[in-house]
Amino acid sequence: MTATFLGIPAPAGVGQLRGDRPFPAAARDALADSQLRRNLGHATGVIRTKRAAAVGELDDWEQLRLAGEAIKRATMARLDDHLVRLEAEVSARGGTVHWARDANEANAIVTGLVQATGATELVKVKSMATQEIGLNAALADAGIIAHETDLAELIIQLGDDVPSHILVPAIHRNRAEIRELFGRKMPGVDPSLTAEPRRLAMAARAHLRRTFLRARVAVSGANFAVADTGALVVVESEGNGRMCLTLPETLITVMGIEKVVPSWRDLEVFLQLLPRSSTGERMNPYTSIWTGVTPGDGPRSFHLVLLDNGRTAALGDAVGRDALHCIRCSACLNVCPVYERVGGHAYGSIYPGPIGAVLSPQLTGIHAGSDDNASLPYASSLCGACYDVCPVRIDIPSLLVRLRTAHVDAARARPLPTAEALTMAAAAWVMSSPTRFAAAETASRLGRLGGRASGRLSSLPPPLSAWTSSRDAPRPPEETFRQWWSRTRGNSA
Amino acid sequence: MVVPHPRQLGVSARDEVLARIRAANANAGLGLGGAVDGPRADGDVAIPRDYRGGGGPAPGSPPLLDLLRRRLIDYRASVVDAAPGDEPAAIRAALAAASVGPTPGSAERGGGAVLVPPGLPASWCPAGVVDDGFTAVELDGFAAVVTACAAACALTGTIALDGSPDQGRRAITLVPDVHVCVVRADQVVHGVPDLLARLDPTRPITLISGPSATSDIEFERVEGVHGPRTLTVILVAAPPAPA
Ligand code: SF4
């Protein structure tokens, strides 16, 4: 194993990449919330079925996944060249490109751009990158109000809540809870509003209409940016994205550097993989694609902010870098037995679930046992379902094992190990040897028999038991990770 | 234009991020001629593109039109069939079906009228008000918009607009509540690769698959949020020749 690459991680104290307590404690509380588990179980069940049907319609799905994986791997290998090309193309078509080393720098750039327009409010289309950097809070500090316009983001914003899913941030809320919230927080809402999703969506339409029509500035993220043409791509459903991208005079797009794809043709792969994997649709209702500024059509001023914020630290790890291939479809969350039970909030970061468990700790840096994100790579049963559904074939189980080792390496450097570091070191000692890992895994599979009644285990065999004694671990799968690995790869790791 | 961040003197954020990328790739054994653990992004050479590319049924062939019709209806768009030359009648019927009546005398600045882009054939919608750069609030006063399209994808039920004169700027197909879109048979291709190959990536493009929708409440799909709640596609094809 190579030594951990010491890149520059995302700074602490800004944005939403860390929770205020470690996963095990947050997960314990979430498990006690039966309403939350019902809401999650229902919603993830619906979307799993839809995704399977949409994917099943294509007989070239595996070829698309292989192409998606290869494009992402090739892009990362020459990420610098592609970003420089993107910058040149966007600039040539009337856009302005900014670079941000971290969340603070990105927030300062966006705040400055908004202040230069004189606007004191703006409309926002759902974007993980701006959640990650805590942009709304930074804008509020400067006296600028950011109106979230995605229905789920609106639910979160009105409820002073935190997103719990990449695609459907309010997945933890059911219709009755949303009806109650709208009645309480939406000015002028019809008192006869029912909890029917259609009526709730109409209430949101009426509520946001005036805001859209008067907005002078918008902030968006981007799903893809095409280096060879400078095209930015935003994929959405409701039309709030189109409103933000089209009506205001000034558009500011904040994008992680890993979102670039080399060529226009690459979109033919991702525009098939993404909608079928995320909402389970053949195609999402609206996809907007634009380059720079078009006279007479849309914003007169376009700014693109390219964000690092720990991404280059992840890029420096030969294994962990694959987490940067993620296209944020959320399919891995929807199939994850851990996510389904604890929900997104337990992960602390706005990137929850399997991808969050490998992405968040790499963005924030992998520190010794006391870091809240350090326990995330352990928030998995390594069952492999996430890898099977991932449209770009990110081998999340392998990344989790790699990060556990990296974490223990960090913990080893401490003169007086904490109890958690010691138990994690023991876990890593087991996992660093193929024989020991196999033995412990078989033992934990035997534990499945004991866990059958509740679907969860209260302990794992020693030395892993020291860790599970404070965690309600999900029941291990029928097939262990290693068994799955050798079955699907035909060799031993 | 490239703007270095003002706070940083010396090394710009741009140069630092690029340097970090190069160092990270070198550390991971990529770049700088080091060991490569995957294909390099040298053009397309290393990307396996064994998925279905172009090809399939010929553009505009009857099975393709049939597929498009079914996929549009599946996502709650309406479809009206028309023969070439019958566009005006089909547009009138589509507007009437969407409860947008002819409103004589109200054909200025909204008022429930029908909006059309400057390049739409004048005979298609004689009562239409030509877009001359209305404000967002003014656009909100129009009941419907009628446009042509750039291309359509049968497999996904997608129509593509690219801002050409017969489609207009993006805002006009967004704010009015009814969008009637005329699709010619020869514009209908099979899959996503065929669709993208037909589009000019430097134009402002909108891909539309059914009316706006949300799945944000319990993952239940609900049609009609901020974009037009009614989407009617007029499919213009020569009737099959008698056998
Ligand atoms: S890791 Fe894969 S499955 Fe999970 S959100 Fe990202 S792209 Fe989707």
XYZ file of C-alpha atoms and ligand atoms in Angstrom:
744
model
C 0.000 0.000 0.000
C 1.409 3.387 -0.946
C 1.663 6.089 1.665
C -1.303 8.429 1.904
C -0.897 11.407 -0.422
C -0.985 14.601 1.563
C -3.006 16.884 -0.682
C -4.721 20.033 0.509
C -8.063 19.067 2.048
C -11.215 21.143 2.305
C -10.934 23.609 5.185
C -12.801 22.962 8.444
C -15.410 25.367 9.793
C -17.068 26.188 6.472
C -19.603 24.310 4.374
C -21.251 20.973 4.988
C -18.719 18.202 4.613
C -18.683 17.239 8.280
C -21.364 16.531 10.828
C -21.129 17.768 14.391
C -20.742 14.241 15.703
C -19.432 10.926 14.408
C -21.529 8.533 12.338
C -22.083 5.905 15.076
C -23.729 8.328 17.502
C -25.876 9.973 14.828
C -26.837 6.597 13.374
C -27.967 5.338 16.761
C -30.466 8.194 17.089
C -31.648 7.798 13.512
C -32.320 4.105 14.067
C -34.631 5.003 16.924
C -36.773 7.207 14.638
C -39.330 4.812 13.218
C -41.137 7.481 11.145
C -37.838 8.311 9.435
C -37.219 4.658 8.656
C -40.717 4.241 7.221
C -40.314 7.329 4.996
C -36.935 6.143 3.762
C -38.004 2.553 3.254
C -40.996 3.636 1.182
C -39.168 6.160 -1.018
C -36.071 4.054 -1.693
C -38.287 1.070 -2.504
C -40.188 3.095 -5.125
C -37.046 4.406 -6.779
C -35.250 1.043 -6.810
C -38.115 -0.438 -8.826
C -38.209 2.497 -11.264
C -34.467 2.413 -11.813
C -34.437 -1.314 -12.469
C -37.168 -0.922 -15.100
C -35.443 2.003 -16.857
C -32.081 0.236 -16.898
C -33.666 -3.032 -18.040
C -34.945 -1.326 -21.206
C -31.423 -0.882 -22.583
C -29.580 -3.944 -23.857
C -26.308 -1.995 -24.004
C -26.341 -0.822 -20.367
C -23.102 -2.610 -19.421
C -21.327 -1.150 -22.462
C -22.527 2.310 -21.465
C -21.200 1.769 -17.925
C -17.820 0.655 -19.263
C -17.661 3.701 -21.512
C -18.671 5.996 -18.637
C -15.986 4.552 -16.388
C -13.317 4.829 -19.091
C -14.204 8.428 -19.946
C -13.990 9.447 -16.292
C -10.678 7.627 -15.765
C -9.211 9.165 -18.894
C -10.463 12.634 -17.915
C -8.818 12.485 -14.483
C -5.498 11.391 -16.010
C -5.326 14.715 -17.836
C -7.634 16.843 -15.727
C -5.329 19.849 -15.960
C -5.432 19.903 -19.765
C -9.210 19.537 -19.898
C -9.786 22.370 -17.421
C -7.462 24.671 -19.324
C -9.339 23.850 -22.532
C -12.696 24.409 -20.841
C -11.499 27.754 -19.546
C -10.390 28.810 -23.035
C -13.681 27.786 -24.670
C -15.909 29.401 -22.032
C -13.864 32.597 -22.187
C -13.951 32.652 -25.992
C -17.752 32.548 -25.865
C -18.155 35.448 -23.481
C -18.024 33.742 -20.079
C -15.637 34.532 -17.232
C -13.787 31.712 -15.467
C -12.718 31.866 -11.816
C -10.705 29.315 -9.851
C -11.221 28.561 -6.173
C -8.787 26.550 -4.058
C -11.378 25.947 -1.377
C -14.841 26.729 0.007
C -13.844 30.076 1.488
C -12.349 31.278 -1.743
C -15.369 30.137 -3.786
C -17.788 31.811 -1.370
C -15.812 35.050 -1.542
C -15.793 34.989 -5.347
C -19.552 34.403 -5.618
C -20.374 36.986 -2.937
C -18.236 39.554 -4.719
C -19.875 38.840 -8.059
C -23.364 39.218 -6.586
C -22.421 42.429 -4.789
C -21.077 43.845 -8.050
C -24.582 43.540 -9.545
C -26.137 45.416 -6.638
C -28.646 42.605 -6.077
C -29.549 41.595 -2.517
C -31.317 38.368 -3.437
C -30.821 35.579 -5.950
C -32.446 32.362 -7.111
C -30.646 29.052 -6.845
C -31.033 25.777 -8.651
C -30.175 22.719 -6.580
C -26.456 22.153 -6.527
C -24.347 19.835 -4.395
C -21.232 21.979 -4.826
C -22.854 25.082 -3.333
C -24.229 23.010 -0.448
C -20.775 21.583 0.096
C -19.194 25.019 0.452
C -22.008 26.491 2.561
C -22.667 29.249 0.023
C -26.077 30.260 1.376
C -24.641 30.982 4.821
C -21.786 33.002 3.316
C -24.250 35.015 1.228
C -26.480 35.591 4.260
C -23.463 36.990 6.133
C -23.158 39.516 3.308
C -26.870 40.384 3.520
C -27.807 38.455 0.360
C -30.845 36.170 0.399
C -30.531 32.944 -1.638
C -33.916 31.461 -2.605
C -33.731 27.708 -3.165
C -36.096 26.843 -6.025
C -35.954 23.056 -6.289
C -39.059 21.690 -4.535
C -37.088 19.489 -2.158
C -34.558 22.246 -1.438
C -37.465 24.593 -0.744
C -38.853 22.071 1.733
C -35.433 21.930 3.396
C -35.028 25.712 3.430
C -38.526 26.407 4.800
C -38.058 23.777 7.486
C -34.588 25.029 8.454
C -33.577 21.458 7.787
C -30.536 19.714 6.291
C -30.544 17.660 3.043
C -30.456 13.896 3.538
C -30.202 12.609 -0.046
C -28.256 13.734 -3.133
C -31.216 13.753 -5.502
C -34.206 14.106 -3.198
C -32.871 16.145 -0.266
C -36.201 15.957 1.619
C -36.584 12.189 1.252
C -36.853 11.937 5.034
C -40.113 13.944 4.976
C -43.463 12.443 3.980
C -46.375 14.291 2.380
C -48.172 14.996 5.650
C -45.066 16.553 7.159
C -44.572 18.694 4.034
C -48.228 19.832 4.077
C -47.824 20.870 7.687
C -44.608 22.767 6.898
C -46.117 24.626 3.925
C -49.123 25.615 6.027
C -46.836 27.049 8.667
C -44.062 28.637 6.584
C -45.359 29.545 3.127
C -46.830 33.064 3.138
C -50.360 33.241 1.735
C -50.736 29.512 1.258
C -54.259 28.227 0.632
C -55.513 26.955 4.015
C -57.433 24.168 2.251
C -54.179 22.760 0.830
C -54.158 18.978 1.015
C -51.207 16.604 1.354
C -51.630 15.322 -2.206
C -48.187 15.618 -3.897
C -49.738 17.323 -6.926
C -51.350 20.017 -4.775
C -48.128 20.522 -2.841
C -46.179 20.955 -6.089
C -48.733 23.537 -7.288
C -48.370 25.454 -4.023
C -44.609 25.591 -4.625
C -45.180 26.818 -8.192
C -47.371 29.671 -7.015
C -45.008 30.523 -4.166
C -41.902 30.786 -6.391
C -43.418 32.374 -9.508
C -42.954 36.031 -8.488
C -39.452 35.333 -7.243
C -38.415 33.843 -10.590
C -39.921 36.690 -12.579
C -38.090 39.414 -10.637
C -34.722 37.666 -10.083
C -31.676 39.419 -11.530
C -29.026 36.943 -10.408
C -28.972 33.140 -10.343
C -26.537 30.589 -8.940
C -26.354 27.049 -10.293
C -24.174 23.983 -10.223
C -23.394 21.875 -13.281
C -23.748 18.189 -14.016
C -21.169 18.272 -16.796
C -18.937 20.736 -18.589
C -17.657 19.870 -22.041
C -14.019 20.912 -22.465
C -13.859 20.998 -26.257
C -16.898 23.264 -26.715
C -17.214 25.046 -23.367
C -20.783 23.763 -22.961
C -22.254 23.585 -19.453
C -24.991 21.035 -18.744
C -27.698 21.145 -16.072
C -30.055 18.178 -15.797
C -33.350 18.725 -13.947
C -37.052 17.940 -13.780
C -39.135 20.836 -12.537
C -38.178 23.737 -14.788
C -36.803 25.723 -11.864
C -33.378 25.122 -13.365
C -34.437 26.580 -16.706
C -35.942 29.583 -14.880
C -32.639 30.232 -13.112
C -30.465 29.613 -16.170
C -32.587 31.678 -18.567
C -34.415 34.600 -16.925
C -31.843 36.492 -14.761
C -29.255 38.879 -16.210
C -26.346 37.311 -14.357
C -25.635 33.593 -13.980
C -22.958 32.211 -11.672
C -22.207 28.485 -11.955
C -20.139 26.763 -9.263
C -18.670 23.454 -10.408
C -16.273 20.927 -8.911
C -13.234 20.488 -11.152
C -14.017 16.791 -11.620
C -17.230 17.519 -13.562
C -15.442 18.275 -16.823
C -15.716 15.760 -19.682
C -13.371 15.985 -22.673
C -15.725 16.073 -25.644
C -19.289 16.718 -26.765
C -19.615 13.088 -27.789
C -19.065 11.977 -24.193
C -22.471 13.409 -23.296
C -24.132 10.666 -25.346
C -22.950 8.262 -22.650
C -23.731 10.302 -19.547
C -27.120 11.582 -20.744
C -28.155 7.936 -20.926
C -26.530 6.771 -17.687
C -27.636 9.619 -15.425
C -31.434 9.881 -15.817
C -32.017 6.131 -15.788
C -29.857 5.737 -12.683
C -31.165 8.691 -10.721
C -34.899 9.197 -11.239
C -35.436 5.979 -13.170
C -36.598 7.893 -16.245
C -35.572 7.364 -19.864
C -34.727 11.049 -19.868
C -35.290 13.727 -17.268
C -37.851 16.382 -18.307
C -35.359 19.203 -18.928
C -31.680 19.375 -19.821
C -30.162 22.815 -20.408
C -26.919 23.170 -22.347
C -25.241 26.527 -22.934
C -21.872 27.995 -23.783
C -20.832 31.378 -22.433
C -23.276 34.128 -23.353
C -25.727 34.124 -26.289
C -26.811 37.632 -27.331
C -30.583 37.980 -27.052
C -31.035 34.660 -25.258
C -30.576 34.289 -21.526
C -28.122 35.944 -19.106
C -25.922 38.756 -20.362
C -23.182 37.849 -17.943
C -21.945 34.331 -17.163
C -19.375 33.322 -14.542
C -17.986 29.845 -14.023
C -16.302 29.085 -10.686
C -14.061 25.996 -10.767
C -13.785 24.510 -7.292
C -11.052 22.301 -5.799
C -11.949 22.079 -2.060
C -10.158 18.799 -1.413
C -10.712 17.193 -4.791
C -7.027 17.246 -5.691
C -6.272 15.565 -2.351
C -8.552 12.686 -3.393
C -6.987 12.673 -6.864
C -3.603 11.920 -5.339
C -4.662 8.480 -4.141
C -4.355 5.791 -6.803
C -7.468 4.021 -5.475
C -9.473 6.745 -3.740
C -9.452 9.006 -6.823
C -12.180 6.877 -8.365
C -14.649 8.581 -6.001
C -14.211 11.653 -8.228
C -15.872 9.772 -11.104
C -19.259 10.068 -9.342
C -22.020 11.696 -11.409
C -24.249 12.113 -8.302
C -27.062 9.895 -9.513
C -27.759 8.622 -5.965
C -28.426 5.030 -7.077
C -25.906 3.749 -4.516
C -27.802 5.456 -1.690
C -31.084 3.899 -2.762
C -29.735 0.337 -2.657
C -27.609 0.667 0.473
C -28.919 -1.265 3.491
C -27.082 1.084 5.856
C -28.442 4.251 4.207
C -31.956 2.873 4.137
C -31.874 2.351 7.880
C -30.087 5.449 9.137
C -30.879 8.059 6.468
C -28.612 10.788 5.163
C -28.247 12.988 8.242
C -26.241 10.404 10.158
C -23.379 10.812 7.696
C -22.925 14.471 8.689
C -21.707 15.516 5.229
C -24.140 16.549 2.486
C -22.712 13.581 0.565
C -24.318 10.622 2.362
C -24.566 6.911 1.657
C -21.877 4.758 0.050
C -20.421 7.508 -2.148
C -20.425 9.910 0.790
C -18.574 7.379 2.927
C -15.704 7.368 0.424
C -15.894 10.954 -0.854
C -16.392 13.060 2.296
C -13.366 11.735 4.240
C -11.151 12.231 1.216
C -12.307 15.815 0.703
C -11.797 16.694 4.359
C -8.624 14.639 4.754
C -8.249 11.402 6.623
C -7.182 12.126 10.147
C -6.758 10.132 13.309
C -9.622 8.623 15.290
C -11.136 11.802 16.638
C -12.222 13.224 13.270
C -15.974 12.920 12.741
C -15.546 11.764 9.153
C -13.002 9.103 10.095
C -15.703 6.595 11.006
C -17.543 6.960 7.663
C -15.552 4.306 5.753
C -16.720 1.851 8.420
C -20.399 2.689 7.766
C -20.830 -0.206 5.369
C -21.293 -3.941 5.305
C -19.239 -4.146 2.068
C -22.152 -5.954 0.444
C -21.317 -4.574 -3.011
C -24.820 -3.474 -4.046
C -23.531 0.083 -4.592
C -20.949 -1.096 -7.097
C -23.526 -3.126 -9.029
C -25.787 -0.122 -9.615
C -23.139 2.564 -10.072
C -23.446 3.887 -13.653
C -19.719 4.655 -13.801
C -18.686 1.428 -12.037
C -17.039 2.967 -8.977
C -15.831 0.041 -6.876
C -17.001 1.579 -3.609
C -16.276 -1.534 -1.454
C -12.607 -1.473 -2.479
C -12.423 2.246 -1.782
C -13.900 1.720 1.678
C -11.271 -0.872 2.534
C -8.523 1.407 1.226
C -9.780 4.318 3.357
C -10.023 2.184 6.478
C -6.359 1.372 6.067
C -5.473 5.011 5.416
C -7.345 6.031 8.527
C -5.523 3.554 10.662
C -2.198 4.715 9.199
C -3.115 8.194 10.379
C -4.112 6.901 13.788
C -0.806 5.029 14.146
C 1.046 8.320 14.009
C -0.568 9.416 17.286
C 1.612 8.941 20.372
C -1.298 7.913 22.597
C -3.903 6.087 20.527
C -7.532 6.667 21.378
C -9.777 3.710 22.083
C -11.414 4.159 18.725
C -8.066 4.301 16.940
C -7.082 1.071 18.633
C -10.194 -0.788 17.608
C -9.941 0.553 14.106
C -6.281 -0.472 14.039
C -7.395 -3.951 14.994
C -9.945 -3.938 12.221
C -7.300 -2.835 9.767
C -4.893 -5.474 11.082
C -7.506 -8.016 10.168
C -8.198 -6.491 6.786
C -4.564 -5.959 5.799
C -4.015 -9.712 5.614
C -6.077 -11.659 3.113
C -6.187 -14.697 5.372
C -7.202 -12.813 8.484
C -9.801 -10.775 6.556
C -11.274 -13.926 5.048
C -11.458 -15.592 8.453
C -13.104 -12.628 10.127
C -15.538 -12.211 7.280
C -16.577 -15.830 7.359
C -17.049 -15.434 11.082
C -19.156 -12.371 10.544
C -21.201 -14.231 7.978
C -21.891 -16.833 10.620
C -23.058 -13.921 12.717
C -25.760 -13.424 10.128
C -27.588 -16.391 11.552
C -27.742 -14.670 14.905
C -28.873 -11.401 13.366
C -31.686 -12.818 11.311
C -34.539 -11.902 13.604
C -33.827 -8.183 13.852
C -32.008 -7.676 10.574
C -29.209 -6.094 12.553
C -26.290 -7.348 14.538
C -25.321 -6.068 17.901
C -21.793 -7.436 17.684
C -19.194 -8.766 15.305
C -16.514 -11.356 16.134
C -13.375 -10.087 17.888
C -11.440 -7.959 17.247
C -14.164 -6.234 15.253
C -16.498 -6.626 18.201
C -14.804 -3.741 19.963
C -16.068 -1.523 17.179
C -19.539 -2.949 16.792
C -20.191 -2.846 20.507
C -20.936 0.839 20.089
C -22.652 0.430 16.721
C -25.776 -1.261 15.539
C -24.184 -2.897 12.515
C -26.390 -4.035 9.655
C -26.607 -7.747 9.115
C -23.823 -8.972 6.835
C -24.926 -10.112 3.398
C -25.314 -13.720 2.347
C -22.218 -13.340 0.239
C -19.189 -11.677 1.760
C -17.333 -8.971 -0.072
C -14.430 -11.304 -0.767
C -16.656 -14.078 -2.014
C -18.357 -11.607 -4.290
C -15.005 -10.266 -5.402
C -13.590 -13.620 -6.381
C -16.845 -14.646 -8.020
C -17.038 -11.545 -10.172
C -13.322 -10.974 -10.757
C -12.176 -14.578 -10.834
C -9.002 -13.961 -8.807
C -7.989 -13.332 -5.237
C -7.352 -9.795 -4.116
C -11.339 36.525 -19.564
C -9.526 34.807 -16.715
C -9.665 36.406 -13.308
C -7.077 35.576 -10.654
C -8.529 35.790 -7.190
C -7.653 39.198 -5.776
C -6.743 38.021 -2.257
C -3.852 35.932 -3.456
C -0.663 37.645 -4.439
C 2.020 35.570 -6.052
C 0.548 32.238 -7.045
C -2.937 32.524 -8.540
C -5.662 30.082 -7.526
C -5.626 28.871 -11.113
C -1.936 28.041 -11.123
C -2.133 26.452 -7.702
C -5.086 24.202 -8.549
C -3.414 23.132 -11.797
C -0.167 22.421 -9.931
C -2.066 20.367 -7.343
C -3.663 18.323 -10.126
C -0.276 17.605 -11.696
C 1.241 16.630 -8.356
C -1.753 14.419 -7.526
C -1.608 12.636 -10.875
C 2.133 12.127 -10.518
C 1.619 10.710 -7.023
C -1.076 8.358 -8.242
C 1.270 7.081 -10.934
C -0.405 8.846 -13.833
C 0.763 11.621 -16.052
C 4.371 12.745 -16.483
C 5.054 9.537 -18.336
C 4.577 7.460 -15.172
C 2.827 4.119 -14.965
C -0.664 4.377 -16.324
C -3.399 2.396 -14.661
C -6.082 3.086 -17.214
C -6.528 4.588 -20.641
C -5.224 8.109 -21.166
C -7.600 10.681 -22.551
C -5.869 10.881 -25.901
C -8.838 11.591 -28.075
C -11.166 8.660 -28.267
C -8.590 5.937 -28.729
C -8.863 4.348 -25.347
C -12.595 4.698 -24.682
C -14.559 1.507 -25.363
C -17.624 2.677 -27.253
C -19.331 -0.662 -27.820
C -22.731 0.708 -26.853
C -25.324 1.465 -29.528
C -24.095 4.512 -31.377
C -25.908 5.941 -34.341
C -27.828 3.781 -36.740
C -31.044 1.946 -36.014
C -34.210 2.729 -37.944
C -33.869 5.487 -40.561
C -34.861 8.975 -39.358
C -38.568 9.531 -39.776
C -39.427 5.903 -40.522
C -42.897 4.807 -39.347
C -41.647 2.523 -36.508
C -39.601 5.429 -35.168
C -42.552 7.824 -35.269
C -44.583 5.212 -33.492
C -41.976 4.825 -30.772
C -41.736 8.589 -30.311
C -45.514 8.861 -30.041
C -45.675 6.146 -27.356
C -42.763 7.569 -25.366
C -44.213 11.097 -25.427
C -47.581 9.883 -24.219
C -45.929 7.778 -21.527
C -44.481 10.974 -20.027
C -47.825 12.805 -20.252
C -47.263 14.847 -23.391
C -50.111 14.985 -25.950
C -49.510 14.056 -29.563
C -51.438 15.342 -32.603
C -50.721 13.805 -36.016
C -50.731 16.042 -39.080
C -49.884 15.801 -42.770
C -47.454 18.335 -44.265
C -49.404 21.519 -44.968
C -51.939 20.829 -42.232
C -49.879 22.509 -39.503
C -52.254 25.503 -39.068
C -55.293 23.307 -38.427
C -53.362 20.981 -36.125
C -52.003 23.935 -34.131
C -55.512 25.379 -33.806
C -56.809 22.035 -32.588
C -53.948 21.620 -30.113
C -54.512 25.081 -28.639
C -58.244 24.497 -28.374
C -57.658 21.163 -26.658
C -55.443 22.968 -24.147
C -58.261 25.497 -23.589
C -56.334 28.312 -25.246
C -59.040 29.932 -27.326
C -58.576 32.502 -30.045
C -58.810 35.809 -28.210
C -59.315 38.496 -30.860
C -58.122 41.922 -29.869
C -55.938 40.715 -27.051
C -52.995 40.052 -29.302
C -50.629 42.499 -27.638
C -48.363 42.108 -24.645
C -49.790 38.942 -23.317
C -53.383 39.025 -22.238
C -53.845 35.274 -22.650
C -52.563 35.365 -26.221
C -50.351 32.920 -28.098
C -46.657 33.710 -28.459
C -44.577 32.678 -31.481
C -40.860 32.973 -32.299
C -39.900 35.339 -35.138
C -39.018 32.542 -37.583
C -42.182 30.446 -37.272
C -43.922 30.188 -40.670
C -46.490 32.989 -40.545
C -49.306 30.780 -41.841
C -48.956 28.312 -38.948
C -50.381 30.537 -36.255
C -51.754 33.750 -37.762
C -53.076 35.016 -34.420
C -49.692 34.532 -32.737
C -47.813 37.474 -31.255
C -44.195 37.493 -32.434
C -41.644 37.609 -29.612
C -39.824 40.932 -29.620
C -37.952 40.502 -26.362
C -40.767 40.580 -23.811
C -39.790 40.779 -20.143
C -40.310 37.765 -17.908
C -43.420 39.359 -16.403
C -44.824 40.006 -19.889
C -44.085 36.424 -20.937
C -46.082 35.287 -17.937
C -49.159 36.908 -19.488
C -49.123 34.606 -22.525
C -51.289 31.521 -22.394
C -49.300 29.434 -24.851
C -46.288 29.329 -27.151
C -45.970 27.583 -30.522
C -42.540 26.580 -31.876
C -40.769 24.218 -34.245
C -37.873 22.049 -32.984
C -34.279 21.142 -33.935
C -34.538 17.347 -33.586
C -36.356 14.645 -31.616
C -35.246 11.366 -30.042
C -37.771 8.529 -30.226
C -36.223 6.173 -27.667
C -36.456 8.685 -24.835
C -39.399 10.810 -26.059
C -37.194 13.904 -26.173
C -37.513 17.032 -28.316
C -34.535 19.350 -28.709
C -34.695 23.129 -29.152
C -31.586 25.055 -30.203
C -32.698 28.668 -30.389
C -33.045 28.780 -34.175
C -35.463 31.461 -35.462
C -38.402 29.029 -35.643
C -37.832 28.074 -31.981
C -36.845 31.382 -30.432
C -34.951 32.213 -27.262
C -35.159 29.812 -24.331
C -37.448 31.872 -22.101
C -40.416 31.816 -24.491
C -40.857 28.048 -24.220
C -40.552 28.178 -20.453
C -42.849 30.799 -18.977
C -46.179 30.286 -20.829
C -48.153 27.353 -19.411
C -48.814 25.575 -22.736
C -46.127 24.618 -25.275
C -47.159 23.375 -28.711
C -44.138 22.017 -30.589
C -44.130 21.013 -34.253
C -41.867 18.047 -35.083
C -41.218 17.050 -38.714
C -40.807 13.334 -39.400
C -37.315 13.765 -40.841
C -36.207 15.347 -37.550
C -36.965 12.180 -35.580
C -33.931 9.993 -34.822
C -33.613 6.819 -32.773
C -31.320 7.201 -29.767
C -29.443 9.758 -27.691
C -26.188 9.463 -29.730
C -28.121 10.262 -32.949
C -29.817 13.194 -31.238
C -26.621 14.807 -29.959
C -24.908 14.284 -33.318
C -27.604 16.455 -34.906
C -27.147 19.357 -32.494
C -24.664 22.225 -32.640
C -23.015 22.226 -29.204
C -22.294 25.939 -29.265
C -25.984 26.917 -29.457
C -28.194 27.245 -26.358
C -29.915 23.850 -26.250
C -32.913 22.646 -24.269
C -33.837 18.967 -24.245
C -37.479 18.484 -23.291
C -38.969 15.117 -22.309
C -42.585 15.607 -21.361
C -43.972 18.481 -19.292
C -42.087 19.551 -16.178
C -42.305 17.091 -13.305
C -41.058 16.414 -9.820
C -40.448 13.272 -7.793
C -39.469 15.192 -4.687
C -42.368 14.083 -2.514
C -41.990 10.416 -1.599
C -40.483 9.782 -5.033
C -43.940 9.965 -6.580
C -43.817 11.550 -10.031
C -46.090 14.587 -10.410
C -46.286 16.416 -13.734
C -46.334 20.182 -13.990
C -44.195 22.295 -11.703
C -42.464 25.436 -13.022
C -42.219 24.776 -16.740
C -45.247 24.488 -19.067
C -47.798 22.115 -17.564
C -49.094 21.134 -20.978
C -46.813 19.925 -23.778
C -48.412 19.054 -27.114
C -46.304 17.662 -29.931
C -47.597 17.967 -33.493
C -46.044 15.164 -35.481
C -45.923 16.092 -39.159
C -45.551 13.104 -41.482
C -46.747 12.263 -44.956
C -49.569 9.734 -44.675
C -48.375 6.241 -45.658
C -48.673 5.735 -49.410
C -51.613 3.506 -50.337
C -50.450 -0.019 -51.089
S -21.109 6.623 -6.665
Fe -22.053 5.864 -8.555
S -24.091 5.165 -7.871
Fe -23.318 6.478 -6.242
S -24.109 8.528 -6.688
Fe -22.084 8.392 -7.632
S -22.435 7.724 -9.731
Fe -24.312 7.288 -8.588
